[in-house]
CSV table of N, CA and C in Angstrom, one decimal:
chain,number,residue,atom,x,y,z
A,11,UNK,N,28.4,-6.7,13.2
A,11,UNK,CA,28.3,-8.1,13.4
A,11,UNK,C,26.8,-8.4,13.8
A,12,UNK,N,26.2,-9.3,13.2
A,12,UNK,CA,24.9,-9.7,13.5
A,12,UNK,C,24.9,-11.0,14.4
A,13,UNK,N,24.1,-11.0,15.4
A,13,UNK,CA,24.0,-12.2,16.3
A,13,UNK,C,22.7,-12.9,16.1
A,14,UNK,N,22.8,-14.2,16.1
A,14,UNK,CA,21.6,-15.0,16.0
A,14,UNK,C,21.1,-15.3,17.5
A,15,UNK,N,19.8,-15.1,17.7
A,15,UNK,CA,19.2,-15.4,19.0
A,15,UNK,C,18.4,-16.6,18.7
A,16,UNK,N,18.8,-17.8,19.2
A,16,UNK,CA,18.0,-19.0,19.0
A,16,UNK,C,16.8,-19.1,19.8
A,17,UNK,N,15.7,-19.2,19.1
A,17,UNK,CA,14.4,-19.3,19.8
A,17,UNK,C,13.4,-19.8,18.8
A,18,UNK,N,12.4,-20.5,19.3
A,18,UNK,CA,11.3,-20.9,18.3
A,18,UNK,C,10.4,-19.8,17.9
A,19,UNK,N,10.5,-18.7,18.7
A,19,UNK,CA,9.7,-17.5,18.4
A,19,UNK,C,10.4,-16.3,17.9
A,20,UNK,N,11.7,-16.4,17.5
A,20,UNK,CA,12.5,-15.3,17.2
A,20,UNK,C,12.4,-14.7,15.8
A,21,UNK,N,11.4,-15.2,15.0
A,21,UNK,CA,11.3,-14.7,13.7
A,21,UNK,C,11.2,-13.2,13.6
A,22,UNK,N,12.2,-12.7,12.8
A,22,UNK,CA,12.2,-11.2,12.7
A,22,UNK,C,13.1,-10.5,13.7
A,23,UNK,N,13.6,-11.2,14.7
A,23,UNK,CA,14.5,-10.6,15.7
A,23,UNK,C,15.9,-10.6,15.2
A,24,UNK,N,16.5,-9.4,15.2
A,24,UNK,CA,18.0,-9.4,14.9
A,24,UNK,C,18.7,-8.6,15.9
A,25,UNK,N,19.9,-9.0,16.2
A,25,UNK,CA,20.8,-8.3,17.2
A,25,UNK,C,22.0,-7.9,16.5
A,26,UNK,N,22.4,-6.7,16.6
A,26,UNK,CA,23.7,-6.2,15.9
A,26,UNK,C,24.6,-5.6,17.0
A,27,UNK,N,25.9,-5.9,16.9
A,27,UNK,CA,26.9,-5.4,17.7
A,27,UNK,C,27.8,-4.6,16.9
A,28,UNK,N,28.2,-3.4,17.3
A,28,UNK,CA,29.1,-2.6,16.6
A,28,UNK,C,30.0,-1.8,17.5
A,29,UNK,N,31.2,-1.6,17.1
A,29,UNK,CA,32.2,-0.8,17.8
A,29,UNK,C,33.1,-0.2,16.8
A,30,UNK,N,33.6,1.0,17.2
A,30,UNK,CA,34.5,1.7,16.3
A,30,UNK,C,35.3,2.8,17.0
A,31,UNK,N,36.3,3.3,16.3
A,31,UNK,CA,37.0,4.5,16.8
A,31,UNK,C,36.1,5.7,16.4
A,32,UNK,N,36.2,6.8,17.2
A,32,UNK,CA,35.6,8.0,16.8
A,32,UNK,C,36.5,9.1,17.0
A,33,UNK,N,36.2,10.3,16.5
A,33,UNK,CA,37.0,11.5,16.5
A,33,UNK,C,36.9,12.1,17.9
A,34,UNK,N,37.9,12.0,18.7
A,34,UNK,CA,37.9,12.6,20.0
A,34,UNK,C,37.8,14.1,20.1
A,35,UNK,N,38.2,14.8,19.0
A,35,UNK,CA,38.2,16.2,19.0
A,35,UNK,C,36.7,16.7,19.0
A,36,UNK,N,35.8,16.0,18.4
A,36,UNK,CA,34.4,16.4,18.4
A,36,UNK,C,33.6,15.7,19.5
A,37,UNK,N,34.3,15.1,20.4
A,37,UNK,CA,33.6,14.3,21.4
A,37,UNK,C,33.8,14.9,22.8
A,38,UNK,N,33.0,14.5,23.8
A,38,UNK,CA,33.1,15.1,25.1
A,38,UNK,C,34.5,14.8,25.7
A,39,UNK,N,35.0,15.7,26.5
A,39,UNK,CA,36.3,15.5,27.1
A,39,UNK,C,36.4,14.4,28.1
A,40,UNK,N,35.3,14.0,28.7
A,40,UNK,CA,35.2,12.9,29.7
A,40,UNK,C,34.1,12.0,29.3
A,41,UNK,N,34.5,10.9,28.5
A,41,UNK,CA,33.4,10.0,28.0
A,41,UNK,C,32.7,9.3,29.1
A,42,UNK,N,33.3,9.0,30.2
A,42,UNK,CA,32.6,8.4,31.3
A,42,UNK,C,31.5,9.3,31.9
A,43,UNK,N,31.8,10.6,32.1
A,43,UNK,CA,30.8,11.5,32.6
A,43,UNK,C,29.7,11.7,31.6
A,44,UNK,N,30.1,11.7,30.3
A,44,UNK,CA,29.1,11.9,29.2
A,44,UNK,C,28.1,10.8,29.3
A,45,UNK,N,28.5,9.5,29.5
A,45,UNK,CA,27.6,8.4,29.6
A,45,UNK,C,26.8,8.5,30.9
A,46,UNK,N,27.4,8.9,32.0
A,46,UNK,CA,26.7,8.9,33.2
A,46,UNK,C,25.6,10.0,33.3
A,47,UNK,N,25.9,11.2,32.6
A,47,UNK,CA,25.0,12.3,32.6
A,47,UNK,C,24.1,12.4,31.4
A,48,UNK,N,24.0,11.4,30.6
A,48,UNK,CA,23.3,11.3,29.3
A,48,UNK,C,21.9,11.7,29.5
A,49,UNK,N,21.4,12.8,28.8
A,49,UNK,CA,20.0,13.1,28.8
A,49,UNK,C,19.3,12.3,27.7
A,50,UNK,N,18.0,12.2,27.9
A,50,UNK,CA,17.2,11.4,26.9
A,50,UNK,C,17.3,11.9,25.5
A,51,UNK,N,17.5,13.2,25.3
A,51,UNK,CA,17.6,13.8,24.0
A,51,UNK,C,18.8,13.3,23.2
A,52,UNK,N,19.8,12.8,23.9
A,52,UNK,CA,21.0,12.3,23.2
A,52,UNK,C,20.6,11.0,22.4
A,53,UNK,N,19.7,10.2,23.0
A,53,UNK,CA,19.3,9.0,22.3
A,53,UNK,C,18.7,9.4,20.9
A,54,UNK,N,17.8,10.4,20.9
A,54,UNK,CA,17.2,10.9,19.7
A,54,UNK,C,18.2,11.4,18.7
A,55,UNK,N,19.1,12.2,19.1
A,55,UNK,CA,20.1,12.8,18.3
A,55,UNK,C,21.1,11.7,17.7
A,56,UNK,N,21.6,10.8,18.5
A,56,UNK,CA,22.6,9.9,18.1
A,56,UNK,C,22.0,8.6,17.5
A,57,UNK,N,20.9,8.1,17.9
A,57,UNK,CA,20.4,6.8,17.4
A,57,UNK,C,19.0,7.0,16.7
A,58,UNK,N,18.3,8.0,16.9
A,58,UNK,CA,17.0,8.1,16.3
A,58,UNK,C,16.9,8.7,14.9
A,59,UNK,N,17.9,9.3,14.4
A,59,UNK,CA,17.9,9.9,13.1
A,59,UNK,C,17.4,9.1,11.9
A,60,UNK,N,17.9,7.8,11.8
A,60,UNK,CA,17.5,7.0,10.7
A,60,UNK,C,16.0,6.6,10.6
A,61,UNK,N,15.3,6.8,11.6
A,61,UNK,CA,13.9,6.4,11.7
A,61,UNK,C,12.9,7.5,11.4
A,62,UNK,N,11.8,7.2,10.8
A,62,UNK,CA,10.7,8.2,10.6
A,62,UNK,C,10.2,8.7,11.9
A,63,UNK,N,9.9,7.8,12.8
A,63,UNK,CA,9.6,8.2,14.2
A,63,UNK,C,10.4,7.4,15.1
A,64,UNK,N,10.8,8.0,16.2
A,64,UNK,CA,11.7,7.3,17.2
A,64,UNK,C,11.3,7.8,18.6
A,65,UNK,N,10.7,6.9,19.4
A,65,UNK,CA,10.3,7.2,20.8
A,65,UNK,C,11.1,6.3,21.7
A,66,UNK,N,12.1,7.0,22.4
A,66,UNK,CA,12.9,6.3,23.4
A,66,UNK,C,12.3,6.3,24.7
A,67,UNK,N,12.5,5.2,25.5
A,67,UNK,CA,12.0,5.1,26.8
A,67,UNK,C,12.9,4.2,27.7
A,68,UNK,N,12.6,4.1,28.9
A,68,UNK,CA,13.3,3.2,29.8
A,68,UNK,C,14.8,3.4,29.8
A,69,UNK,N,15.2,4.7,29.7
A,69,UNK,CA,16.7,5.0,29.7
A,69,UNK,C,17.2,4.7,31.1
A,70,UNK,N,18.3,4.0,31.2
A,70,UNK,CA,18.9,3.6,32.4
A,70,UNK,C,20.4,3.6,32.4
A,71,UNK,N,21.0,4.0,33.4
A,71,UNK,CA,22.5,3.9,33.6
A,71,UNK,C,22.8,2.5,34.2
A,72,UNK,N,23.6,1.7,33.6
A,72,UNK,CA,24.1,0.4,34.1
A,72,UNK,C,25.6,0.5,34.2
A,73,UNK,N,26.2,-0.6,34.6
A,73,UNK,CA,27.6,-0.7,34.7
A,73,UNK,C,28.1,-2.0,34.1
A,74,UNK,N,29.3,-1.9,33.4
A,74,UNK,CA,30.0,-3.1,33.0
A,74,UNK,C,30.5,-3.8,34.2
A,75,UNK,N,31.0,-5.0,34.1
A,75,UNK,CA,31.6,-5.7,35.3
A,75,UNK,C,32.7,-5.0,36.0
A,76,UNK,N,33.4,-4.2,35.3
A,76,UNK,CA,34.5,-3.4,35.9
A,76,UNK,C,34.0,-2.0,36.5
A,77,UNK,N,32.7,-1.8,36.4
A,77,UNK,CA,32.1,-0.5,37.0
A,77,UNK,C,32.0,0.6,36.0
A,78,UNK,N,32.5,0.4,34.7
A,78,UNK,CA,32.4,1.5,33.7
A,78,UNK,C,30.9,1.6,33.3
A,79,UNK,N,30.5,2.9,33.0
A,79,UNK,CA,29.1,3.1,32.7
A,79,UNK,C,28.7,2.7,31.3
A,80,UNK,N,27.4,2.3,31.1
A,80,UNK,CA,26.8,1.9,29.9
A,80,UNK,C,25.3,2.4,29.9
A,81,UNK,N,24.8,2.9,28.8
A,81,UNK,CA,23.4,3.4,28.8
A,81,UNK,C,22.6,2.3,28.2
A,82,UNK,N,21.4,2.1,28.7
A,82,UNK,CA,20.4,1.2,28.1
A,82,UNK,C,19.1,1.9,27.8
A,83,UNK,N,18.4,1.5,26.8
A,83,UNK,CA,17.1,2.2,26.5
A,83,UNK,C,16.3,1.3,25.5
A,84,UNK,N,15.0,1.5,25.5
A,84,UNK,CA,14.1,0.9,24.5
A,84,UNK,C,13.8,2.0,23.5
A,85,UNK,N,13.4,1.5,22.3
A,85,UNK,CA,13.0,2.4,21.2
A,85,UNK,C,11.8,1.8,20.5
A,86,UNK,N,10.7,2.6,20.4
A,86,UNK,CA,9.6,2.2,19.5
A,86,UNK,C,9.8,3.1,18.3
A,87,UNK,N,9.7,2.5,17.1
A,87,UNK,CA,10.0,3.3,15.9
A,87,UNK,C,9.2,2.9,14.7
A,88,UNK,N,9.2,3.8,13.7
A,88,UNK,CA,8.6,3.4,12.4
A,88,UNK,C,9.6,3.8,11.3
A,89,UNK,N,9.6,3.0,10.2
A,89,UNK,CA,10.3,3.3,9.0
A,89,UNK,C,9.4,3.2,7.8
A,90,UNK,N,9.6,4.1,6.8
A,90,UNK,CA,8.8,4.1,5.6
A,90,UNK,C,9.6,3.7,4.4
A,91,UNK,N,9.1,2.9,3.6
A,91,UNK,CA,9.7,2.6,2.3
A,91,UNK,C,8.6,2.7,1.2
A,92,UNK,N,8.7,3.7,0.5
A,92,UNK,CA,7.7,4.0,-0.5
A,92,UNK,C,6.3,4.0,0.1
A,93,UNK,N,5.4,3.1,-0.1
A,93,UNK,CA,4.1,3.0,0.4
A,93,UNK,C,3.9,2.2,1.7
A,94,UNK,N,5.0,1.6,2.1
A,94,UNK,CA,5.0,0.7,3.3
A,94,UNK,C,5.4,1.4,4.6
A,95,UNK,N,4.8,1.1,5.7
A,95,UNK,CA,5.2,1.6,7.0
A,95,UNK,C,5.4,0.4,7.8
A,96,UNK,N,6.6,0.3,8.4
A,96,UNK,CA,6.9,-0.8,9.3
A,96,UNK,C,7.1,-0.2,10.7
A,97,UNK,N,6.6,-1.0,11.7
A,97,UNK,CA,6.8,-0.6,13.1
A,97,UNK,C,7.8,-1.5,13.7
A,98,UNK,N,8.5,-1.0,14.7
A,98,UNK,CA,9.5,-1.8,15.4
A,98,UNK,C,9.8,-1.4,16.8
A,99,UNK,N,10.5,-2.3,17.5
A,99,UNK,CA,10.9,-2.1,18.8
A,99,UNK,C,12.4,-2.6,18.9
A,100,UNK,N,13.2,-1.8,19.7
A,100,UNK,CA,14.6,-2.1,19.9
A,100,UNK,C,15.0,-2.0,21.3
A,101,UNK,N,16.0,-2.7,21.7
A,101,UNK,CA,16.6,-2.6,23.0
A,101,UNK,C,18.1,-2.3,22.7
A,102,UNK,N,18.6,-1.2,23.2
A,102,UNK,CA,20.0,-0.7,23.0
A,102,UNK,C,20.8,-0.7,24.3
A,103,UNK,N,22.1,-1.0,24.1
A,103,UNK,CA,23.1,-0.7,25.1
A,103,UNK,C,24.2,0.1,24.3
A,104,UNK,N,24.7,1.2,24.9
A,104,UNK,CA,25.6,2.1,24.3
A,104,UNK,C,26.6,2.6,25.3
A,105,UNK,N,27.9,2.7,24.9
A,105,UNK,CA,28.9,3.3,25.7
A,105,UNK,C,30.0,3.9,24.9
A,106,UNK,N,30.7,4.8,25.5
A,106,UNK,CA,31.9,5.4,24.9
A,106,UNK,C,33.0,5.2,25.9
A,107,UNK,N,34.2,4.7,25.4
A,107,UNK,CA,35.3,4.4,26.3
A,107,UNK,C,36.6,4.8,25.6
A,108,UNK,N,37.3,5.8,26.2
A,108,UNK,CA,38.5,6.3,25.5
A,108,UNK,C,38.1,6.9,24.1
A,109,UNK,N,38.8,6.4,23.1
A,109,UNK,CA,38.5,6.9,21.7
A,109,UNK,C,37.7,5.9,21.0
A,110,UNK,N,36.9,5.1,21.7
A,110,UNK,CA,36.0,4.1,21.0
A,110,UNK,C,34.6,4.2,21.6
A,111,UNK,N,33.7,3.8,20.7
A,111,UNK,CA,32.3,3.6,21.1
A,111,UNK,C,31.9,2.2,20.7
A,112,UNK,N,30.8,1.8,21.3
A,112,UNK,CA,30.2,0.5,21.0
A,112,UNK,C,28.8,0.4,21.4
A,113,UNK,N,28.1,-0.5,20.7
A,113,UNK,CA,26.7,-0.7,21.1
A,113,UNK,C,26.2,-2.1,20.7
A,114,UNK,N,25.1,-2.5,21.3
A,114,UNK,CA,24.4,-3.6,20.8
A,114,UNK,C,22.9,-3.2,20.7
A,115,UNK,N,22.3,-3.6,19.6
A,115,UNK,CA,20.9,-3.3,19.3
A,115,UNK,C,20.1,-4.5,18.9
A,116,UNK,N,19.2,-4.9,19.7
A,116,UNK,CA,18.3,-6.0,19.3
A,116,UNK,C,16.9,-5.4,18.9
A,117,UNK,N,16.5,-5.8,17.7
A,117,UNK,CA,15.2,-5.1,17.2
A,117,UNK,C,14.4,-6.2,16.4
A,118,UNK,N,13.1,-5.8,16.4
A,118,UNK,CA,12.1,-6.6,15.7
A,118,UNK,C,11.2,-5.6,15.0
A,119,UNK,N,10.8,-6.0,13.7
A,119,UNK,CA,9.9,-5.1,13.0
A,119,UNK,C,8.7,-6.0,12.5
A,120,UNK,N,7.5,-5.3,12.3
A,120,UNK,CA,6.3,-5.9,11.9
A,120,UNK,C,5.4,-4.9,11.2
A,121,UNK,N,4.3,-5.3,10.7
A,121,UNK,CA,3.4,-4.4,10.0
A,121,UNK,C,2.6,-3.5,11.0
A,122,UNK,N,2.5,-3.8,12.2
A,122,UNK,CA,1.7,-3.0,13.2
A,122,UNK,C,2.5,-3.0,14.5
A,123,UNK,N,2.2,-1.9,15.3
A,123,UNK,CA,2.8,-1.8,16.6
A,123,UNK,C,2.3,-3.0,17.5
A,124,UNK,N,1.0,-3.3,17.3
A,124,UNK,CA,0.4,-4.4,18.1
A,124,UNK,C,1.1,-5.8,17.8
A,125,UNK,N,1.4,-6.0,16.6
A,125,UNK,CA,2.1,-7.3,16.2
A,125,UNK,C,3.5,-7.3,16.8
A,126,UNK,N,4.2,-6.1,16.8
A,126,UNK,CA,5.5,-6.0,17.4
A,126,UNK,C,5.4,-6.3,18.9
A,127,UNK,N,4.5,-5.8,19.6
A,127,UNK,CA,4.3,-6.0,21.0
A,127,UNK,C,4.1,-7.5,21.3
A,128,UNK,N,3.2,-8.1,20.5
A,128,UNK,CA,2.9,-9.5,20.7
A,128,UNK,C,4.1,-10.4,20.4
A,129,UNK,N,4.9,-10.1,19.4
A,129,UNK,CA,6.1,-10.9,19.1
A,129,UNK,C,7.3,-10.6,20.0
A,130,UNK,N,7.3,-9.4,20.6
A,130,UNK,CA,8.4,-9.0,21.4
A,130,UNK,C,8.3,-9.7,22.8
A,131,UNK,N,7.1,-9.7,23.3
A,131,UNK,CA,6.8,-10.2,24.7
A,131,UNK,C,7.5,-11.5,25.0
A,132,UNK,N,7.4,-12.6,24.2
A,132,UNK,CA,8.1,-13.8,24.6
A,132,UNK,C,9.6,-13.8,24.4
A,133,UNK,N,10.1,-12.8,23.8
A,133,UNK,CA,11.6,-12.7,23.5
A,133,UNK,C,12.2,-11.7,24.5
A,134,UNK,N,11.5,-11.0,25.3
A,134,UNK,CA,12.1,-9.9,26.1
A,134,UNK,C,13.2,-10.4,27.0
A,135,UNK,N,13.0,-11.5,27.7
A,135,UNK,CA,14.1,-12.0,28.6
A,135,UNK,C,15.3,-12.4,27.8
A,136,UNK,N,15.2,-13.0,26.6
A,136,UNK,CA,16.4,-13.4,25.8
A,136,UNK,C,17.1,-12.1,25.4
A,137,UNK,N,16.3,-11.2,24.9
A,137,UNK,CA,16.9,-9.9,24.4
A,137,UNK,C,17.6,-9.2,25.5
A,138,UNK,N,17.0,-9.2,26.7
A,138,UNK,CA,17.7,-8.5,27.9
A,138,UNK,C,19.0,-9.2,28.2
A,139,UNK,N,19.1,-10.5,28.1
A,139,UNK,CA,20.3,-11.2,28.3
A,139,UNK,C,21.4,-10.8,27.3
A,140,UNK,N,21.0,-10.8,26.0
A,140,UNK,CA,21.9,-10.4,25.0
A,140,UNK,C,22.4,-9.0,25.2
A,141,UNK,N,21.5,-8.0,25.4
A,141,UNK,CA,21.9,-6.6,25.6
A,141,UNK,C,22.8,-6.5,26.9
A,142,UNK,N,22.4,-7.1,27.9
A,142,UNK,CA,23.2,-7.0,29.2
A,142,UNK,C,24.5,-7.7,29.1
A,143,UNK,N,24.8,-8.5,28.1
A,143,UNK,CA,26.0,-9.2,28.0
A,143,UNK,C,27.1,-8.3,27.3
A,144,UNK,N,26.6,-7.2,26.7
A,144,UNK,CA,27.5,-6.3,26.0
A,144,UNK,C,28.6,-5.7,26.9
A,145,UNK,N,29.8,-5.8,26.5
A,145,UNK,CA,30.9,-5.1,27.3
A,145,UNK,C,31.8,-4.4,26.3
A,146,UNK,N,32.1,-3.2,26.5
A,146,UNK,CA,33.1,-2.4,25.8
A,146,UNK,C,34.4,-2.3,26.6
A,147,UNK,N,35.4,-3.1,26.2
A,147,UNK,CA,36.6,-3.2,27.0
A,147,UNK,C,37.5,-2.0,26.9
A,148,UNK,N,38.3,-1.7,27.9
A,148,UNK,CA,39.2,-0.6,27.8
A,148,UNK,C,40.1,-0.7,26.6
A,149,UNK,N,40.5,0.5,26.1
A,149,UNK,CA,41.4,0.5,24.9
A,149,UNK,C,42.8,0.0,25.3
């Protein structure tokens, strides 16, 4: 599901929310502990693969209103399409609960990292509100 973030400066910003069942046999036995003990390398392995470059930062453990853990992080990335290189920035929230996972990802892409930073700055508070509003309810 894509979310619209209304702003006069949001050109190029998109937020996506996704949730699904996953195969518990290939997953950690304690999803709550998995999210709480999440090392930075997991971001790269689980979310960074589709990008040509993916640099995660600001990893943080947060809590849903009921106290269940959720991970938050920023991502600076590049994607290549033939002769074009696009730069981007994303803010993620991700959690696993029971046999389900879910995330929200707000991202913006531009032709240069500098342009991304300039366009992201006035949207940062709005993006943070969207990402922090994500809740993965119990099954």
